[in-house]
Every structure is written in structure tokens, then in C-alpha cells.
CSV table of C-alpha atoms in Angstrom, one decimal:
chain,number,residue,atom,x,y,z
V,99,MET,CA,-16.9,24.6,2.6
V,100,ALA,CA,-14.6,22.0,1.2
V,101,GLY,CA,-12.2,19.6,2.7
V,102,GLN,CA,-10.7,19.8,6.1
V,103,ASP,CA,-11.9,23.4,6.5
V,104,PHE,CA,-15.5,22.2,6.9
V,105,PRO,CA,-16.4,23.3,10.5
V,106,LEU,CA,-17.8,20.1,11.9
V,107,PHE,CA,-18.5,21.3,15.5
V,108,GLN,CA,-20.3,24.3,14.2
V,109,HIS,CA,-22.5,22.0,12.2
V,110,ARG,CA,-25.5,21.4,14.6
V,111,PRO,CA,-26.7,17.9,13.4
V,112,PHE,CA,-23.1,16.5,13.8
V,113,LEU,CA,-22.4,18.5,17.1
V,114,LEU,CA,-25.6,16.9,18.6
V,115,PHE,CA,-24.6,13.4,17.4
V,116,TRP,CA,-21.1,13.8,18.7
V,117,LEU,CA,-22.5,14.9,22.2
V,118,GLY,CA,-25.1,12.2,22.3
V,119,ARG,CA,-22.4,9.5,21.3
V,120,VAL,CA,-19.9,10.7,23.9
V,121,PHE,CA,-22.4,10.8,26.7
V,122,THR,CA,-23.7,7.5,25.9
V,123,SER,CA,-20.3,5.8,25.7
V,124,MET,CA,-19.4,7.6,29.1
V,125,ALA,CA,-22.6,6.2,30.7
V,126,ASN,CA,-22.0,2.8,29.4
V,127,ASN,CA,-18.4,2.6,30.6
V,128,MET,CA,-19.4,4.0,34.2
V,129,LEU,CA,-22.3,1.4,34.2
V,130,ALA,CA,-20.1,-1.4,33.4
V,131,VAL,CA,-17.7,-0.5,36.2
V,132,ALA,CA,-20.7,-0.1,38.7
V,133,ILE,CA,-22.4,-3.2,37.9
V,134,GLY,CA,-19.3,-5.3,37.7
V,135,TRP,CA,-18.1,-4.1,41.2
V,136,GLN,CA,-21.6,-4.3,42.8
V,137,MET,CA,-22.1,-7.9,41.4
V,138,TYR,CA,-18.6,-9.1,42.9
V,139,ASP,CA,-19.5,-7.3,46.2
V,140,LEU,CA,-22.6,-9.3,46.3
V,141,THR,CA,-21.5,-12.7,45.3
V,142,ASN,CA,-17.7,-12.8,45.3
V,143,SER,CA,-18.0,-14.9,42.3
V,144,ALA,CA,-16.0,-14.5,38.9
V,145,MET,CA,-18.5,-16.7,37.2
V,146,ASP,CA,-21.3,-14.0,38.1
V,147,LEU,CA,-19.0,-11.5,36.4
V,148,GLY,CA,-18.9,-13.4,33.3
V,149,LEU,CA,-22.7,-14.0,33.4
V,150,VAL,CA,-23.0,-10.2,33.4
V,151,GLY,CA,-20.9,-9.9,30.2
V,152,LEU,CA,-23.0,-12.9,28.6
V,153,VAL,CA,-26.4,-11.5,29.2
V,154,GLN,CA,-25.4,-8.1,27.8
V,155,PHE,CA,-24.0,-9.6,24.7
V,156,ALA,CA,-26.7,-12.2,24.2
V,157,PRO,CA,-29.5,-9.7,23.1
V,158,ALA,CA,-27.3,-8.5,20.1
V,159,LEU,CA,-27.1,-12.0,19.0
V,160,LEU,CA,-30.5,-12.7,19.4
V,161,PHE,CA,-32.0,-9.7,17.8
V,162,THR,CA,-29.5,-9.0,15.1
V,163,LEU,CA,-31.9,-9.3,12.1
V,164,VAL,CA,-34.9,-7.6,13.9
V,165,VAL,CA,-32.5,-4.7,14.9
V,166,GLY,CA,-31.3,-3.9,11.5
V,167,HIS,CA,-34.8,-4.2,9.9
V,168,VAL,CA,-36.1,-1.6,12.6
V,169,ALA,CA,-33.3,0.8,11.9
V,170,ASP,CA,-34.3,0.9,8.4
V,171,ARG,CA,-37.9,0.9,8.7
V,172,TYR,CA,-38.4,3.8,11.2
V,173,GLU,CA,-36.7,7.0,12.1
V,174,ARG,CA,-33.3,6.4,13.6
V,175,ARG,CA,-33.1,9.4,16.0
V,176,LEU,CA,-36.3,8.4,17.5
V,177,ILE,CA,-35.1,4.8,17.9
V,178,LEU,CA,-32.0,6.1,19.8
V,179,SER,CA,-34.0,8.3,21.9
V,180,LEU,CA,-36.2,5.6,23.0
V,181,CYS,CA,-33.4,3.1,23.7
V,182,LEU,CA,-31.7,5.7,25.8
V,183,THR,CA,-34.9,6.5,27.7
V,184,LEU,CA,-35.4,2.8,28.4
V,185,GLN,CA,-31.8,2.7,29.7
V,186,VAL,CA,-32.5,5.4,32.1
V,187,LEU,CA,-35.6,3.7,33.5
V,188,LEU,CA,-33.4,0.5,34.0
V,189,VAL,CA,-30.6,2.3,35.6
V,190,GLY,CA,-33.3,3.9,37.8
V,191,VAL,CA,-34.3,0.4,39.0
V,192,LEU,CA,-30.9,-0.2,39.9
V,193,LEU,CA,-30.6,3.1,41.6
V,194,LEU,CA,-33.6,2.5,43.6
V,195,SER,CA,-32.8,-1.0,44.6
V,196,THR,CA,-29.3,-0.1,45.8
V,197,HIS,CA,-30.6,2.8,47.8
V,198,GLU,CA,-33.3,0.8,49.5
V,199,HIS,CA,-31.0,-2.3,49.9
V,200,TRP,CA,-33.0,-4.9,48.1
V,201,ILE,CA,-30.5,-5.1,45.3
V,202,ASN,CA,-29.6,-8.9,44.4
V,203,ARG,CA,-27.7,-11.0,41.9
V,204,GLU,CA,-31.1,-11.9,40.0
V,205,LEU,CA,-32.1,-8.5,39.6
V,206,ILE,CA,-28.7,-7.2,38.3
V,207,LEU,CA,-28.8,-10.0,35.8
V,208,ILE,CA,-32.3,-9.2,34.6
V,209,CYS,CA,-31.4,-5.4,34.4
V,210,SER,CA,-28.4,-6.3,32.5
V,211,PHE,CA,-30.1,-8.2,29.9
V,212,LEU,CA,-32.8,-5.5,29.4
V,213,ILE,CA,-29.8,-2.9,29.1
V,214,GLY,CA,-28.1,-5.3,26.6
V,215,THR,CA,-31.4,-5.3,24.6
V,216,ALA,CA,-31.5,-1.5,24.5
V,217,LYS,CA,-27.8,-1.4,23.4
V,218,ALA,CA,-28.5,-4.0,20.8
V,219,PHE,CA,-30.9,-1.6,19.1
V,220,GLN,CA,-28.9,1.5,19.9
V,221,LEU,CA,-25.4,0.7,18.5
V,222,PRO,CA,-26.3,-0.3,15.1
V,223,THR,CA,-28.8,2.4,14.8
V,224,GLN,CA,-26.1,5.0,15.9
V,225,GLN,CA,-23.6,3.9,13.2
V,226,ALA,CA,-26.4,3.9,10.6
V,227,LEU,CA,-27.3,7.6,11.6
V,228,ALA,CA,-23.8,9.0,11.4
V,229,PRO,CA,-23.7,9.5,7.5
V,230,LEU,CA,-26.9,11.5,7.7
V,231,THR,CA,-25.3,14.3,10.2
V,232,VAL,CA,-22.8,15.6,7.5
V,233,PRO,CA,-22.3,16.0,3.9
V,234,THR,CA,-21.0,12.6,2.4
V,235,GLN,CA,-17.6,14.0,1.4
V,236,HIS,CA,-16.9,14.9,5.2
V,237,LEU,CA,-18.0,11.4,6.6
V,238,PRO,CA,-14.4,10.1,7.2
V,239,ARG,CA,-13.5,13.2,9.1
V,240,ALA,CA,-16.8,13.0,11.1
V,241,LEU,CA,-16.1,9.4,12.0
V,242,ALA,CA,-12.6,10.1,13.2
V,243,LEU,CA,-13.9,13.0,15.2
V,244,ALA,CA,-16.8,10.8,16.7
V,245,SER,CA,-14.2,8.1,17.5
V,246,SER,CA,-11.9,10.6,19.3
V,247,GLY,CA,-15.0,11.4,21.5
V,248,THR,CA,-15.6,7.7,22.2
V,249,GLN,CA,-12.0,7.1,23.1
V,250,PHE,CA,-12.0,9.9,25.5
V,251,ALA,CA,-15.0,8.4,27.2
V,252,ILE,CA,-13.3,4.9,27.3
V,253,ILE,CA,-10.3,6.4,29.0
V,254,VAL,CA,-12.3,8.8,31.5
V,255,GLY,CA,-15.4,6.8,31.9
V,256,PRO,CA,-14.2,3.6,33.9
V,257,ALA,CA,-11.9,5.8,35.9
V,258,LEU,CA,-14.7,8.3,36.9
V,259,GLY,CA,-17.1,5.4,37.7
V,260,GLY,CA,-14.4,3.7,39.8
V,261,LEU,CA,-13.8,7.0,41.6
V,262,LEU,CA,-17.4,7.7,42.3
V,263,TYR,CA,-18.1,4.1,43.4
V,264,ALA,CA,-16.2,4.9,46.5
V,265,LEU,CA,-19.2,7.2,47.3
V,266,GLY,CA,-21.5,4.5,46.8
V,267,ALA,CA,-23.1,2.6,43.6
V,268,SER,CA,-26.1,4.8,43.7
V,269,VAL,CA,-24.0,7.8,43.0
V,270,VAL,CA,-22.6,6.2,39.8
V,271,TYR,CA,-26.1,5.0,38.7
V,272,ALA,CA,-27.5,8.3,39.3
V,273,LEU,CA,-24.9,10.2,36.9
V,274,CYS,CA,-25.2,7.3,34.3
V,275,ALA,CA,-29.0,8.0,34.2
V,276,LEU,CA,-28.5,11.7,33.7
V,277,LEU,CA,-26.0,11.2,31.0
V,278,SER,CA,-28.4,8.8,29.2
V,279,LEU,CA,-31.1,11.3,29.5
V,280,VAL,CA,-28.9,14.0,28.2
V,281,SER,CA,-27.9,11.7,25.2
V,282,ALA,CA,-31.5,10.9,24.4
V,283,GLY,CA,-32.2,14.7,24.3
V,284,CYS,CA,-29.2,15.2,22.1
V,285,PHE,CA,-30.5,12.7,19.3
V,286,TRP,CA,-34.1,13.9,19.7
V,287,LEU,CA,-33.2,17.4,19.0
V,288,MET,CA,-31.1,16.5,15.8
V,289,ARG,CA,-32.3,17.8,12.4
V,290,LEU,CA,-30.4,15.7,9.9
V,291,GLU,CA,-28.2,17.0,7.1
V,292,GLN,CA,-29.8,14.3,4.8
V,293,GLN,CA,-33.1,12.7,4.9
V,294,GLN,CA,-33.5,9.1,6.0
V,295,THR,CA,-34.7,6.7,3.4
V,296,LEU,CA,-37.5,4.7,5.2
V,297,ARG,CA,-38.1,1.1,4.1
V,298,ARG,CA,-41.8,0.2,4.0
V,299,GLU,CA,-41.9,-3.1,2.1
V,300,PRO,CA,-43.6,-5.9,4.0
V,301,VAL,CA,-41.4,-7.9,6.6
V,302,SER,CA,-40.0,-11.1,5.0
V,303,LEU,CA,-37.2,-13.4,5.4
V,304,GLN,CA,-35.5,-11.9,2.4
V,305,SER,CA,-35.8,-8.3,4.0
V,306,LEU,CA,-34.6,-9.5,7.2
V,307,PHE,CA,-31.5,-11.2,5.7
V,308,ALA,CA,-30.8,-8.4,3.3
V,309,GLY,CA,-28.0,-7.0,5.2
V,310,VAL,CA,-26.2,-10.4,5.3
V,311,GLN,CA,-26.9,-10.8,1.4
V,312,PHE,CA,-25.5,-7.2,0.7
V,313,ILE,CA,-22.2,-7.7,2.7
V,314,TRP,CA,-21.8,-11.2,1.1
V,315,HIS,CA,-22.1,-9.7,-2.4
V,316,ARG,CA,-19.9,-6.6,-1.8
V,317,LYS,CA,-16.6,-8.1,-1.5
V,318,ALA,CA,-14.8,-4.9,-0.4
V,319,VAL,CA,-17.3,-4.7,2.5
V,320,LEU,CA,-17.0,-8.2,3.2
V,321,GLY,CA,-13.2,-8.1,3.3
V,322,ALA,CA,-13.0,-5.2,5.5
V,323,ILE,CA,-15.5,-6.4,8.2
V,324,SER,CA,-14.1,-10.0,8.2
V,325,LEU,CA,-10.4,-8.7,8.4
V,326,ASP,CA,-11.3,-6.8,11.6
V,327,LEU,CA,-13.1,-9.8,13.0
V,328,PHE,CA,-10.2,-12.3,12.6
V,329,ALA,CA,-7.4,-9.7,13.6
V,330,VAL,CA,-9.2,-8.7,16.9
V,331,LEU,CA,-10.0,-12.4,17.4
V,332,LEU,CA,-6.4,-13.6,17.1
V,333,GLY,CA,-4.5,-10.3,18.2
V,334,GLY,CA,-6.3,-8.9,21.1
V,335,ALA,CA,-4.3,-9.2,24.3
V,336,THR,CA,-6.7,-7.1,26.7
V,337,ALA,CA,-8.0,-10.0,28.5
V,338,LEU,CA,-4.6,-11.3,29.6
V,339,LEU,CA,-3.2,-7.9,30.7
V,340,PRO,CA,-3.7,-8.7,34.4
V,341,ILE,CA,-1.5,-11.8,33.9
V,342,PHE,CA,1.3,-9.7,32.2
V,343,ALA,CA,1.0,-7.0,34.8
V,344,ARG,CA,1.5,-9.3,37.8
V,345,ASP,CA,3.7,-12.2,36.6
V,346,VAL,CA,5.4,-10.9,33.6
V,347,LEU,CA,6.1,-7.0,34.1
V,348,MET,CA,5.4,-7.0,38.0
V,349,VAL,CA,4.0,-3.7,38.1
V,350,GLY,CA,0.7,-4.4,40.1
V,351,PRO,CA,-2.7,-2.8,39.7
V,352,LEU,CA,-1.4,0.8,39.0
V,353,GLY,CA,0.6,-0.7,35.9
V,354,LEU,CA,-2.3,-2.7,34.9
V,355,GLY,CA,-4.4,0.7,34.6
V,356,MET,CA,-1.6,2.1,32.5
V,357,LEU,CA,-1.4,-0.9,30.2
V,358,ARG,CA,-5.2,-0.6,29.8
V,359,GLY,CA,-5.1,2.8,29.1
V,360,ALA,CA,-2.0,2.7,26.5
V,361,PRO,CA,-4.1,1.6,23.5
V,362,ALA,CA,-7.0,3.9,24.0
V,363,ALA,CA,-4.4,6.8,24.4
V,364,GLY,CA,-2.9,5.9,21.0
V,365,ALA,CA,-6.4,5.6,19.5
V,366,LEU,CA,-7.4,9.0,20.8
V,367,LEU,CA,-4.4,11.0,19.4
V,368,THR,CA,-4.8,9.3,16.2
V,369,SER,CA,-8.6,10.0,15.9
V,370,ILE,CA,-7.7,13.6,16.6
V,371,TRP,CA,-5.1,13.7,13.9
V,372,LEU,CA,-7.3,11.9,11.5
V,373,THR,CA,-9.9,14.8,11.7
V,374,ARG,CA,-7.4,17.2,10.0
V,375,HIS,CA,-5.6,14.7,7.8
V,376,PRO,CA,-8.0,12.3,6.3
V,377,PHE,CA,-6.8,9.5,3.9
V,378,GLU,CA,-7.4,10.3,0.5
V,379,ARG,CA,-5.4,7.8,-1.5
V,380,ASN,CA,-4.5,4.1,-1.1
V,381,VAL,CA,-6.8,3.6,1.6
V,382,GLY,CA,-6.9,-0.3,1.1
V,383,LYS,CA,-3.2,-0.6,1.4
V,384,ILE,CA,-3.2,1.6,4.4
V,385,MET,CA,-5.8,-0.3,6.2
V,386,PHE,CA,-4.0,-3.6,5.8
V,387,GLY,CA,-0.7,-2.0,6.7
V,388,ALA,CA,-2.4,-0.8,9.9
V,389,VAL,CA,-3.7,-4.3,10.9
V,390,ALA,CA,-0.2,-5.7,10.1
V,391,ILE,CA,1.4,-3.1,12.5
V,392,PHE,CA,-1.3,-4.1,14.9
V,393,GLY,CA,0.0,-7.6,14.7
V,394,VAL,CA,3.5,-6.6,15.0
V,395,GLY,CA,2.9,-4.5,18.1
V,396,THR,CA,1.1,-7.5,19.6
V,397,ILE,CA,4.0,-9.5,19.0
V,398,ILE,CA,6.6,-7.0,20.5
V,399,PHE,CA,4.3,-6.9,23.7
V,400,ALA,CA,4.2,-10.6,24.0
V,401,LEU,CA,8.0,-10.8,24.2
V,402,SER,CA,8.8,-7.6,26.2
V,403,HIS,CA,9.9,-7.8,29.8
V,404,SER,CA,10.1,-4.0,29.9
V,405,PHE,CA,7.2,-2.1,31.3
V,406,VAL,CA,8.1,1.1,29.1
V,407,LEU,CA,8.2,-1.1,26.0
V,408,SER,CA,5.2,-2.8,26.5
V,409,LEU,CA,3.2,0.4,27.1
V,410,ALA,CA,4.7,1.6,23.7
V,411,ALA,CA,3.7,-1.5,22.0
V,412,LEU,CA,0.2,-1.2,23.3
V,413,PHE,CA,0.2,2.6,22.3
V,414,VAL,CA,1.0,1.6,18.7
V,415,THR,CA,-1.6,-1.1,18.6
V,416,GLY,CA,-4.0,1.6,19.6
V,417,ILE,CA,-2.7,3.9,16.7
V,418,ALA,CA,-3.1,1.1,14.2
V,419,ASP,CA,-6.3,0.0,15.3
V,420,MET,CA,-8.0,3.4,15.0
V,421,ILE,CA,-6.5,3.9,11.5
V,422,SER,CA,-7.9,0.6,10.7
V,423,VAL,CA,-11.4,1.3,12.3
V,424,VAL,CA,-11.9,4.7,10.7
V,425,ILE,CA,-11.1,3.5,7.1
V,426,ARG,CA,-13.3,0.3,7.7
V,427,GLN,CA,-16.4,2.2,9.1
V,428,SER,CA,-16.0,5.1,6.3
V,429,LEU,CA,-15.8,2.2,3.6
V,430,VAL,CA,-18.7,0.3,4.9
V,431,GLN,CA,-21.0,3.5,5.5
V,432,LEU,CA,-20.1,5.0,2.1
V,433,GLU,CA,-20.5,1.7,0.3
V,434,THR,CA,-23.9,1.1,1.7
V,435,PRO,CA,-27.3,2.8,0.5
V,436,ASP,CA,-29.1,4.5,3.3
V,437,ASP,CA,-32.1,2.2,3.2
V,438,MET,CA,-29.8,-0.7,4.0
V,439,ARG,CA,-27.5,0.8,6.6
V,440,GLY,CA,-29.5,-0.3,9.6
V,441,ARG,CA,-29.2,-3.9,8.4
V,442,VAL,CA,-25.7,-3.8,7.4
V,443,SER,CA,-24.7,-1.8,10.6
V,444,ALA,CA,-26.6,-4.7,12.7
V,445,VAL,CA,-24.4,-7.4,11.1
V,446,ASN,CA,-21.2,-5.2,11.3
V,447,SER,CA,-22.0,-4.9,15.1
V,448,ILE,CA,-22.3,-8.6,15.6
V,449,PHE,CA,-18.9,-9.1,14.0
V,450,ILE,CA,-17.4,-6.2,16.3
V,451,GLY,CA,-19.0,-7.9,19.3
V,452,ALA,CA,-18.1,-11.4,18.3
V,453,SER,CA,-14.5,-10.3,17.8
V,454,ASN,CA,-14.2,-8.9,21.2
V,455,GLN,CA,-16.0,-11.4,23.2
V,456,LEU,CA,-14.8,-14.5,21.3
V,457,GLY,CA,-11.2,-12.8,21.2
V,458,GLU,CA,-11.3,-12.8,25.1
V,459,PHE,CA,-12.5,-16.3,25.1
V,460,GLU,CA,-9.7,-17.5,22.5
V,461,SER,CA,-7.0,-15.7,24.7
V,462,GLY,CA,-8.1,-17.4,27.9
V,463,VAL,CA,-8.4,-20.8,26.4
V,464,THR,CA,-4.8,-20.7,24.5
V,465,ALA,CA,-3.3,-19.1,27.7
V,466,ALA,CA,-4.6,-22.1,29.6
V,467,TRP,CA,-2.9,-24.3,27.2
V,468,TRP,CA,0.4,-22.5,26.4
V,469,GLY,CA,0.8,-19.8,28.9
V,470,ALA,CA,-0.1,-15.9,28.5
V,471,VAL,CA,3.2,-15.1,26.6
V,472,TRP,CA,2.7,-17.8,23.8
V,473,SER,CA,-1.1,-17.1,23.5
V,474,VAL,CA,-0.4,-13.4,22.7
V,475,LEU,CA,2.6,-14.3,20.6
V,476,VAL,CA,0.7,-16.8,18.3
V,477,GLY,CA,-2.2,-14.3,18.2
V,478,GLY,CA,0.1,-11.6,17.0
V,479,ILE,CA,1.7,-14.0,14.4
V,480,GLY,CA,-1.9,-15.2,13.3
V,481,THR,CA,-2.7,-11.5,12.7
V,482,LEU,CA,0.0,-11.2,10.1
V,483,VAL,CA,-1.1,-14.4,8.5
V,484,VAL,CA,-4.6,-13.1,8.1
V,485,VAL,CA,-3.4,-9.8,6.5
V,486,ALA,CA,-1.5,-11.8,4.0
V,487,VAL,CA,-4.3,-14.0,3.2
V,488,TRP,CA,-7.0,-11.4,3.0
V,489,MET,CA,-4.8,-9.3,0.6
V,490,ARG,CA,-4.8,-12.1,-1.8
V,491,SER,CA,-8.5,-13.0,-1.2
V,492,PHE,CA,-9.8,-9.7,-1.6
V,493,PRO,CA,-7.7,-7.8,-4.4
V,494,GLU,CA,-10.5,-5.4,-4.9
V,495,LEU,CA,-10.0,-4.1,-1.2
V,496,THR,CA,-6.3,-4.1,-1.6
V,497,ARG,CA,-6.5,-2.0,-4.7
V,498,ARG,CA,-8.9,0.4,-3.2
V,499,GLN,CA,-7.8,4.0,-3.9
V,500,ARG,CA,-10.4,6.3,-2.1
V,501,LEU,CA,-13.2,5.9,0.3
V,502,GLY,CA,-16.8,6.0,-1.4
V,503,GLN,CA,-15.5,5.3,-4.8
V,504,PRO,CA,-15.3,2.0,-6.5
V,505,PRO,CA,-11.8,0.4,-6.7
V,506,GLN,CA,-9.8,0.9,-9.9
V,507,PRO,CA,-9.5,-2.0,-12.2
């Protein structure tokens, strides 16, 4: 069946992939809330909260090259099942230690590092698995639909985790373990649309760095990934939302929750729309336009003193970001041979993680120098500058007409 009439949810490999991804994202978001609250309850230290994030991100940086090689060398659905099973065991340790009252700061940090290690293998493998779940021509729609499930989990997961935490951290951990176990089962039961191409050549420096070399020599892929890196690095305002909620808009904790949810709501609605209306022409210009709109929305948010206008600006940034994400992910996956997807996805994951982590650090530093408003304003302007520079530096990406096809000369 052609075009948008292809029944994605009736296609068993994709349905299991979608369910596994949603349950995994739900568990991860709930787990982040529970670990953060419990650490702060135990230590009352903002530094320890920062350490939790750092030890979870560190494995992705440490194991990037190994992760990609493993994802291309072994069956991806098996890797995902094993990673999620390990996460179930680690969450079980947190559950047991909480229930028996011997949980402490050091145990939380150790478990966070090991959970981060499992996620370091899980996330790139999950990205590389997606193209094998549907016929190639339906991948952009499939990625949009998968993103809609992830956005739903991002909205619901933290809220549900916070609600259940009132009953105790052990309740949240129990549900996280159950969701991770169900996810592992979904990936294990998949029968893929396309056979994975397994790499069996000896491990060498050349094979480990093959993903980096591939991206460097594919200018369209390099341009798309680096555009996202610098746009999010400069334009992200998430880390400073508490300052805007309290000191600029004066809307309190409830308003902060609405501000945090606005981009995800925009992204969710957009991803649903894209499942029925995938982009078929001028995808390069559309992606650059979306990132430019993201920058404009960031500037409006920085200058706004109206809560409604601020919500609208963040909602628009979520829409623009989702358009950019779907095009970029589709382009990267369709441009990459299957036997390279693990290594390329591992490098891509580092770019995404670095943009989010370093973006929060950059926002904090510039806010300390200039104030929150100027920090976000300069970041939004910087995003527009990046768009202009990248359009000139990567003309083959600007000229790209369709996903999965070479650009027209």
C-alpha cells in the first residue's frame, strides 16, 4: 500500500517498536523524576542533582565508538532487550534499597552511572533499528509517529512520576521496572521488515571511527547534525525557565509546569500531523526554515512579559523543533547504509546529548554574565546566524528536494 495509506499501526514490527519506544521513554522520564527528588530529599544539595545528570551522560561520551560498533555487529533488537533488562535489575536495586531504607547518595550515583551506561547502548541502537521496521518509503511517517509517542511520554511521564512519588519513591521505581520489562519484551518479539546487515570484520581503529568518517564525508548528513547541535546549543531556554517563571512572568510553580509543557505540546501535535502529511519537496529549505522559526520563537519568548505570549512562543518552538527533528532523522537514516547505522547513530546521539547538556551549561553561564533575558535573546539571535552560515556552508543540504534521494545539482 502506497503513501500515507500504509497502516503503520497494523504493521506488527513497527507497532512493537512504537510500543517499546513509548514505554521506554515513559520509564526513563519517570525514573529521572524519582531519582532527582530522592537525591534532593537525601542531600538537599543542588550539586548532587547536577552530579546525577553528569554520571548518566558520561557513559554516552565514554562509550560512543564502542556502542556504534556493537550496534552494527550484533542484532539490534537483542541489544535493546538486554539493555532494558539491565535497567530493570538496576531499578530493582533502587526499589529494594528504598523499601529497606538503606538507600544513600553513593548508591544512587552508582546506579545512575550504570543506567546511563545501559542507555548509552540503548538509544543509538534504537535509532538504528527504526529503518528496519517499515518499508523504506514510509520511514519519514514512521519516525514522525514514533516521535509523537515519545512526546506523549515526555509530557505524561514526569507528571505521573511526580504524582506517584507522593505515594513513595518505591512506587515509581516499581512502575519503571514494569514498563522497562514490557519494553524489553516488545523489542524481543519483533520480526523485522528488513534483515539487518551484520558487520563481521575484525575490530580496528578504522572500524571504530567509521561512523565519524562517514558523517565527515557526507556533507548533507554533517550539515544536518551540526545544525541541530549549534541551534539547540544556542537557542535552548529550558534551563532558565524557572527564572522566567518566578522573576519575569511571576507565575509560580504551576506556570513553570505549563511553560515546560508548551514545547512538548507543540511537538506532539506536529508529529501527529506529519504522520499524515510527510514532506515530499524542498525538505532542505523547510528544515532551515524550521530552525529559523525556532530562533524567532526564542527571541519572542526572551522579550515577552506576557504569560500567554510566552506560552505561544514556546509552543511554536516545539512545532519548529519537531519539523527539524523529523527531517534530520529521516535524512540521516536514509543516507546511511544499514551496516553503518549503529556507528552513525552513536555519533548522532553524542551530538544530541552534547547540545542539550552543553546548551544548559551555556545558558547558565551567559545568564550569570548578562541576565536570563539577554542570555535567551542572544541565543535566539545566534540561532538565526547559524542558519544563515549553514545555508551557505552546506549548499547541497539547502538544495535537497526529497528525503532519501541525492540532491539535485
